Structures are given as structure tokens and as C-alpha cells.
mmCIF file of C-alpha atoms in Angstrom:
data_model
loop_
_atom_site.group_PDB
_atom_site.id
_atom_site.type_symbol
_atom_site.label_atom_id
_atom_site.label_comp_id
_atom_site.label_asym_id
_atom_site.label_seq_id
_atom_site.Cartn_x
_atom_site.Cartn_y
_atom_site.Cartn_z
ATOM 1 C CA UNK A 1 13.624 2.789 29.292
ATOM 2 C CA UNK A 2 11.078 3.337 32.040
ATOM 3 C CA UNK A 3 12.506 5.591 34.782
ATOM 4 C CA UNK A 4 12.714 4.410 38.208
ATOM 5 C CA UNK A 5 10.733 5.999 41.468
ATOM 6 C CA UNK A 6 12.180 5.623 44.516
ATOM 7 C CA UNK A 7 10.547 4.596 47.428
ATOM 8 C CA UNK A 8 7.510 2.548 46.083
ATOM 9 C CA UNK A 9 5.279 3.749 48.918
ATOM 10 C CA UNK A 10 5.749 6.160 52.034
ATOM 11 C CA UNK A 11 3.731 6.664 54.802
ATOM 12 C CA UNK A 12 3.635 10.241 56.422
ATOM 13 C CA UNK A 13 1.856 12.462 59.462
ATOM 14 C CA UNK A 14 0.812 15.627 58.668
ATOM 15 C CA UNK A 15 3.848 17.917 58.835
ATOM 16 C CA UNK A 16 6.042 15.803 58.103
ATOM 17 C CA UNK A 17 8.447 15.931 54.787
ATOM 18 C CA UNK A 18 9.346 13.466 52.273
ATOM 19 C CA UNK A 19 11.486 13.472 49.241
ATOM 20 C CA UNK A 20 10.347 11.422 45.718
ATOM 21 C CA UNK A 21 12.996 10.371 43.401
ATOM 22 C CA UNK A 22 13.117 9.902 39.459
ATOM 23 C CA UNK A 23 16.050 8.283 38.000
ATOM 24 C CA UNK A 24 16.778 7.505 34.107
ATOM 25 C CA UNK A 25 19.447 5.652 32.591
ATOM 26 C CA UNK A 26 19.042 7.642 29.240
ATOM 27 C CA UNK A 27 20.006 11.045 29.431
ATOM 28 C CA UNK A 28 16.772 13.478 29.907
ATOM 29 C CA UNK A 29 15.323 16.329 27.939
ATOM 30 C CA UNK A 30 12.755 17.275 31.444
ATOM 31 C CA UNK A 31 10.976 16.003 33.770
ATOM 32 C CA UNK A 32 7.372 15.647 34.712
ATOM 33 C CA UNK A 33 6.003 15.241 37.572
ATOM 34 C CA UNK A 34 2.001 13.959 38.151
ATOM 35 C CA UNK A 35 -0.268 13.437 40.930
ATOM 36 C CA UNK A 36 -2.976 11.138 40.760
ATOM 37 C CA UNK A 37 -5.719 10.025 43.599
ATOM 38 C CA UNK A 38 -7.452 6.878 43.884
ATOM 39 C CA UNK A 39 -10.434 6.976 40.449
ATOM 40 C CA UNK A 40 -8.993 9.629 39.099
ATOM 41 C CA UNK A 41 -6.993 10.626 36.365
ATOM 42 C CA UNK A 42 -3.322 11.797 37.069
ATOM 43 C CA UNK A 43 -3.480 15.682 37.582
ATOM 44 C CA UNK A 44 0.084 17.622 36.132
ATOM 45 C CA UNK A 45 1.984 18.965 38.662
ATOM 46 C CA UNK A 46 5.231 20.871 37.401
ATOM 47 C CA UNK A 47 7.708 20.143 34.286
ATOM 48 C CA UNK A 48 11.729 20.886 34.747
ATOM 49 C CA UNK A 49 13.964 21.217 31.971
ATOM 50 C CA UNK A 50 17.497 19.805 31.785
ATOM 51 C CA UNK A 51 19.660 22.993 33.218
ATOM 52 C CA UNK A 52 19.527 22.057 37.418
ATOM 53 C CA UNK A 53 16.565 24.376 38.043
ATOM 54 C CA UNK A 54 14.328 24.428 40.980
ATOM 55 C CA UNK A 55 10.915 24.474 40.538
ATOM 56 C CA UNK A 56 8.229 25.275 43.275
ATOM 57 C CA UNK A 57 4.737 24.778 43.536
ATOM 58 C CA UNK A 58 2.984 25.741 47.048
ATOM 59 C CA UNK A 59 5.015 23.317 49.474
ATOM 60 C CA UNK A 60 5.797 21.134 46.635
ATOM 61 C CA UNK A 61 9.018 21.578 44.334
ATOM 62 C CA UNK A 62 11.366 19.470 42.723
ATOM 63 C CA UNK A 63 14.752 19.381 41.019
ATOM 64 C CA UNK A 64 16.667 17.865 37.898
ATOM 65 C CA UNK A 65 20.218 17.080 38.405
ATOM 66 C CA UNK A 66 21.059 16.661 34.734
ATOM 67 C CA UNK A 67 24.839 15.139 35.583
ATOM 68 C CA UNK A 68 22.889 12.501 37.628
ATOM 69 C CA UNK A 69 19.707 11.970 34.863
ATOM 70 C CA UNK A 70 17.546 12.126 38.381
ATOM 71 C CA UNK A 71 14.845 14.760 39.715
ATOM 72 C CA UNK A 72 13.613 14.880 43.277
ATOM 73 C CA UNK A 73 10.240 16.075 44.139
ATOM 74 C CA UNK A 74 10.347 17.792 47.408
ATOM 75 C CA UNK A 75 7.024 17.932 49.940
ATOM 76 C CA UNK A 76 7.500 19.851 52.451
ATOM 77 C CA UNK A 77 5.074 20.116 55.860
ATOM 78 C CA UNK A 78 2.452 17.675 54.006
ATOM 79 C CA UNK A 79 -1.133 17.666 54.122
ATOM 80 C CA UNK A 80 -3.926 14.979 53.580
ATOM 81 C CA UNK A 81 -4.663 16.254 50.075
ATOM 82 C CA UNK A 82 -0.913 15.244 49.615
ATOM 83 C CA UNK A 83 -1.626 11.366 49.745
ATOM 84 C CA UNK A 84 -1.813 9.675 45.937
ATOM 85 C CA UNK A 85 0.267 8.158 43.898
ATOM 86 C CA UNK A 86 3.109 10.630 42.273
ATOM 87 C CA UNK A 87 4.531 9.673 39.174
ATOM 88 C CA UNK A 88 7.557 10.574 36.988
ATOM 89 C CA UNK A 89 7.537 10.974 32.810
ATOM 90 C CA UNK A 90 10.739 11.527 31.136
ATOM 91 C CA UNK A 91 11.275 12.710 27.681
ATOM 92 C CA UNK A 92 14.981 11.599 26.364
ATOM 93 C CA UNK A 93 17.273 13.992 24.320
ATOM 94 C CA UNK A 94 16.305 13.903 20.874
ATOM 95 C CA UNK A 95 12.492 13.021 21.452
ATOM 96 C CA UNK A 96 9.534 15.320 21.559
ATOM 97 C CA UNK A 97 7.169 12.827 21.465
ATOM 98 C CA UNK A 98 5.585 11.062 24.383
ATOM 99 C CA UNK A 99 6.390 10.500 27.521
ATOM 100 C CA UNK A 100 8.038 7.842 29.481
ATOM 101 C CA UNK A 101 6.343 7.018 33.170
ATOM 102 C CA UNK A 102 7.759 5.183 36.213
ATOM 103 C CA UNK A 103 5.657 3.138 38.371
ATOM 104 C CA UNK A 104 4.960 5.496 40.823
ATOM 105 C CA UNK A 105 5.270 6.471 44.729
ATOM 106 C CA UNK A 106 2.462 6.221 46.863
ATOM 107 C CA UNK A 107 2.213 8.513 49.379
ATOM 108 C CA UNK A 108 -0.119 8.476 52.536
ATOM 109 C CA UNK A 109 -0.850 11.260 54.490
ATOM 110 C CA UNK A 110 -2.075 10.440 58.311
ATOM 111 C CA UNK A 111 -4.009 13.066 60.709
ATOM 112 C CA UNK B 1 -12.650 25.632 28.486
ATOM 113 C CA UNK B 2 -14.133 21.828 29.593
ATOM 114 C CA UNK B 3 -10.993 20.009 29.763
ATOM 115 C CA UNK B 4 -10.563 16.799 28.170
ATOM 116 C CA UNK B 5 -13.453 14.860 27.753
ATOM 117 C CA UNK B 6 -13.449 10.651 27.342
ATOM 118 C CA UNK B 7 -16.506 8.474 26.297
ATOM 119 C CA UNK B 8 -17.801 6.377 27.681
ATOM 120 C CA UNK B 9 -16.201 5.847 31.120
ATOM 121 C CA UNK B 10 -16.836 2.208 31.341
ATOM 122 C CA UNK B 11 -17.148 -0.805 28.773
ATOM 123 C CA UNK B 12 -17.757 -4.159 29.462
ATOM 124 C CA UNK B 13 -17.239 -6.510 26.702
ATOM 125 C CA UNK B 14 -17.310 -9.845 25.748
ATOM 126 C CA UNK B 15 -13.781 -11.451 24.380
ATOM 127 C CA UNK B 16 -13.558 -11.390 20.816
ATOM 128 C CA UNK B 17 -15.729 -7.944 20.383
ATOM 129 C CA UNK B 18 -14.824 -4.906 18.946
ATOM 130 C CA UNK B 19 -15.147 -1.846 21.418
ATOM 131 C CA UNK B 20 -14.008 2.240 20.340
ATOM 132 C CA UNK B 21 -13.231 4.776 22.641
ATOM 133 C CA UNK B 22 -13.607 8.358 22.026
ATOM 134 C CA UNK B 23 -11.449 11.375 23.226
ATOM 135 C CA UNK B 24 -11.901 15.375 22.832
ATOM 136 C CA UNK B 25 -9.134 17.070 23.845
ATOM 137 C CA UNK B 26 -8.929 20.645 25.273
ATOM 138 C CA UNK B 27 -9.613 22.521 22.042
ATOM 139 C CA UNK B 28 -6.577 24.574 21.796
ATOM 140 C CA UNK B 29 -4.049 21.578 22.050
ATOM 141 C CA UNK B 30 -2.888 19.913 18.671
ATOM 142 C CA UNK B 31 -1.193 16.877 20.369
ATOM 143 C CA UNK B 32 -3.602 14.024 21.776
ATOM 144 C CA UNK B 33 -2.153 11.378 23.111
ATOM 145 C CA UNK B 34 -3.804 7.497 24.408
ATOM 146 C CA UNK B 35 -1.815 5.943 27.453
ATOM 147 C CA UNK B 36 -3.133 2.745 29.156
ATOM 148 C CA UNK B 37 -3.188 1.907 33.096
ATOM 149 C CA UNK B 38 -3.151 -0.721 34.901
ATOM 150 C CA UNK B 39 -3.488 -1.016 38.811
ATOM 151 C CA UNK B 40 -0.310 -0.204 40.407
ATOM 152 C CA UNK B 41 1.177 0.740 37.405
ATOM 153 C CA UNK B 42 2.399 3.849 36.083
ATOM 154 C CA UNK B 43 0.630 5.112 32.289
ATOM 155 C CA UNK B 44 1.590 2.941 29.658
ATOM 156 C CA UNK B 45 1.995 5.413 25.873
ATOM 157 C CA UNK B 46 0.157 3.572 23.099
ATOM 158 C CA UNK B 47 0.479 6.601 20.420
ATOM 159 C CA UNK B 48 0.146 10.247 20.011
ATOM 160 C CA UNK B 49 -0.614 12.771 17.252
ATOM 161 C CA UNK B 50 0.281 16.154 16.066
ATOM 162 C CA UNK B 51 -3.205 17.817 14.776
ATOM 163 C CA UNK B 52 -4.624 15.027 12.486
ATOM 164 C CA UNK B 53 -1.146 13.093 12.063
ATOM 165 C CA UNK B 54 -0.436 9.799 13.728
ATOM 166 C CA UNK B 55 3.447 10.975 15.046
ATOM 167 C CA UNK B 56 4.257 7.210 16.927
ATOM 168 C CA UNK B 57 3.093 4.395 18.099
ATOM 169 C CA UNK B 58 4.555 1.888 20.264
ATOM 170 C CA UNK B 59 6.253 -1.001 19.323
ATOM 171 C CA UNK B 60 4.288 -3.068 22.233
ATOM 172 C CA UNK B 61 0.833 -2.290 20.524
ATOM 173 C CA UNK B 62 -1.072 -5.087 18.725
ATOM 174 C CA UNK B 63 -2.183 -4.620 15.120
ATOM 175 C CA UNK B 64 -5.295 -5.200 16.975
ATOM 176 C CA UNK B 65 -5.388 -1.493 18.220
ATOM 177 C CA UNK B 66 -5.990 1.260 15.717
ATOM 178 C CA UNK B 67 -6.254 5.442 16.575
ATOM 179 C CA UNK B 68 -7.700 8.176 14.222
ATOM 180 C CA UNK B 69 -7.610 11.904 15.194
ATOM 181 C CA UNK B 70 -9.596 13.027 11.854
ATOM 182 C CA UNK B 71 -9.453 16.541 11.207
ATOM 183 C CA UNK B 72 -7.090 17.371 14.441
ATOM 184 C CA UNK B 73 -10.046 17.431 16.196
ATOM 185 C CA UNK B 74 -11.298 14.326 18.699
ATOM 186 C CA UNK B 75 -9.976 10.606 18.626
ATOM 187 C CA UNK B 76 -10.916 7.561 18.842
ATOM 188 C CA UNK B 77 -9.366 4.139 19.818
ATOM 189 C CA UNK B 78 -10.422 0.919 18.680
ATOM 190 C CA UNK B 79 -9.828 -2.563 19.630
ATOM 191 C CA UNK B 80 -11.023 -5.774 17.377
ATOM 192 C CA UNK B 81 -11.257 -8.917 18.904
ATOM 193 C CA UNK B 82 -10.797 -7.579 22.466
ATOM 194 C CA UNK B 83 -8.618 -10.729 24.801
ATOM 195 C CA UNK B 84 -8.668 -10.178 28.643
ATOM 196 C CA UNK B 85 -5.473 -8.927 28.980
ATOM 197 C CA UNK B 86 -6.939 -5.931 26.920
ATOM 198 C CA UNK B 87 -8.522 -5.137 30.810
ATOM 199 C CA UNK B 88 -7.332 -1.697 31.449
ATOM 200 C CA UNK B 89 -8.027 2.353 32.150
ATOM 201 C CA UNK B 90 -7.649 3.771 29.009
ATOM 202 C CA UNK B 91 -6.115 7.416 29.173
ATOM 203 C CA UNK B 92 -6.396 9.977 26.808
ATOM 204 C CA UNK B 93 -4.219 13.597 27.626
ATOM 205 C CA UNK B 94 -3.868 16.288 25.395
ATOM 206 C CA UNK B 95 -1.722 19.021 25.527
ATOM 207 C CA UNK B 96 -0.358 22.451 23.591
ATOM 208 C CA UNK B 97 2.786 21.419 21.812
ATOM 209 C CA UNK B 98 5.787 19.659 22.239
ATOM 210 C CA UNK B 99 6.227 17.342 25.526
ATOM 211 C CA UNK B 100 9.499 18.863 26.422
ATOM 212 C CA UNK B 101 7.899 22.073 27.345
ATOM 213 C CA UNK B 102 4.328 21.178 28.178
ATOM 214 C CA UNK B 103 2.332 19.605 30.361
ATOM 215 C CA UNK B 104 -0.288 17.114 29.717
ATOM 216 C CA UNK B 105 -3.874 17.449 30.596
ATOM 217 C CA UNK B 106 -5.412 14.185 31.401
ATOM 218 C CA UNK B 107 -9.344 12.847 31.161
ATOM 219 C CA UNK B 108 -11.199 10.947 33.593
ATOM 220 C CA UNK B 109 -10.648 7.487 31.434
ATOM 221 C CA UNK B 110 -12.305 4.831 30.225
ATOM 222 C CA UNK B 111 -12.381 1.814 31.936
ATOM 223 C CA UNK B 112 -12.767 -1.296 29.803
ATOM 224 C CA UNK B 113 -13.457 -4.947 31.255
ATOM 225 C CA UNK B 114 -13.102 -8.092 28.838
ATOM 226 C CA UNK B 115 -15.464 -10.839 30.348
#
């Protein structure tokens, strides 16, 4: 049950904002988000636990709506070191075992 | 602390050979876990362990893939009679405990073409 990222691929200037999405059809233990550039391996970001907190991290944050099964990752006045590909991993209720990644949202930041 | 370390960070094989990858996690973490990648894709789980215990393994992996983590230490991965679709990053992350709380801490990969 692979969750689903949402858009594929943005494009952004400098500045600007964009919102990642994470949805799961299975209902969700937490959340983690990723971050990894182009050769390298995927670098962790920030983990939120089923409850509806708010997590921050720099301009970077996200949220779990457990009544949805969805988190949002929230960038906020982005920067070139922003652009990768951000990914989702899911653990489901009952499982403390791996995790679960979507496909991934590329991002590209532009001067 | 030197993070996680993989060996060697490319293979080229031949189809039908045997190849083994080898992972040290960070030294404090008892779970180790292998993921594979291919481009565009998100990490793919193979299997993880607690310390030296094999805890899963996914249903998609061949019998042709085996994992050891003797002594809860490093791990390898091995693949007999490699196929081209075997082409792939191969992603080893370790981290302190249970995935519901904690993070995983990724290494750099091995990259493995079948020719």
C-alpha cells in the first residue's frame, strides 16, 4: 500500500512556496518525510506521529491529519538547496517494521 | 560517528554471477535495513533486522536474494545468478529503534549494473 505524493514534480523561483502531499489508504502510525538530491542518498528530514502535530524544520514543516491518513510538507520562501526529490514513508498501525515510500515530488528551485 | 558506510559503490556484473554487498551501519543503531531504487522511483524495502535477527522480508524478493547481519553488527546482501532487471541502487539505512519513532540514516549506495 504505497502512499501517494502529490504533485509529481513542481517547478519554483526562489521565494516562492509550495506545499507536498502524502496520502495513505491504510490508516498511519507517522510519517516521514526525506530529501534526496540527484547521486545521493535520501537525507531524513522530520518524522510526525499520528496526533495532528506540526512539525518545523527551518522554513520547512509539515503536518499529519490523522482523520484524513495525509501529511503535507510545507516550504516556505524556498531556496536552491530546496530542489530534489522529497519523498514520503509511512508506517501503518500495528507495524514497526519498515517503511512504506511514495514515488516522490520533484522539486526545482530557479534563481 | 562515520555514518553509514556501503561497499563497494558500484558493481558491474555479468548475468548469471553472484555479486554481495556490504553495509555498516551507524554503530549505535540495532535496526539495518536494505531498500532498492530505481530511477524515478521512490525506495523499494527488501528486509530489515533487529540486532542480528532477520525481522521481515518482502514478499516481492526472489529466493535469489539472501541478507545476514551476523553478530548485529554489519550486513551483507547477496544476489546469485544476478538477471538485468536486478539493475538498481541498492540502499542500506540504519537507524536507533523502532520506525515509528525514528528516523533512518541512509548510505551513499551501491550501484549495481547486470551486463
Amino acid at each position: 500500500q504505497q502512499p501517494v505524493q502529490s504533485p509529481q514534480a513542481v517547478i519554483l523561483r526562489e521565494g516562492e512556496d509550495a506545499v507536498i502531499n502524502c496520502s495513505s489508504s491504510k490508516a498511519l502510525y507517522s510519517v516521514h518525510w526525506y530529501r534526496q538530491k540527484h547521486g545521493e542518498a535520501p537525507v531524513f528530514l522530520m518524522i510526525l506521529l499520528k496526533g495532528g502535530e506540526q512539525k518545523g524544520h527551518d522554513k520547512i514543516s509539515a503536518s499529519f491529519n490523522e482523520k484524513k491518513q495525509q501529511s503535507s510538507l510545507y516550504l516556505t520562501a524556498s531556496q536552491l538547496s530546496y530542489s530534489g526529490t522529497y519523498f514520503c514513508g509511512t508506517v501503518h498501525g500495528g507495524s514497526q517494521g519498515n517503511l512504506i515510500f511514495g514515488k516522490g515530488t520533484k522539486l526545482s528551485v530557479k534563481p | 560517528d562515520t555514518g553509514v558506510s556501503q561497499d563497494p559503490r558500484h558493481k558491474i556484473t555479468k548475468r548469471g554471477q553472484n555479486v554481495t554487498f556490504r553495509c555498516d551501519p551507524i554503530s549505535e543503531h540495532n535496526r539495518l535495513y536494505w531498500y532498492r531504487q530505481t530511477l524515478g522511483q521512490g525506495p523499494e524495502f527488501l528486509t530489515y533486522f533487529q540486532n542480528e535477527a532477520q525481522l521481515e522480508k518482502s514478499r516481492l524478493l526472489s529466493d535469489r536474494f539472501s541478507a545476514e547481519r551476523p553478530k548485529g553488527s554489519f550486513s551483507t546482501l547477496e544476489i546469485q545468478r544476478t538477471e538485468q532487471g536486478d539493475s538498481a541502487m541498492y540502499l542500506c539505512a540504519s537507524s536507533l529503534e523502532s520506525t515509528v519513532y525514528y528516523g533512518y540514516t541512509f548510505g551513499s549506495g551501491t550501484r549495481l549494473t547486470v551486463v
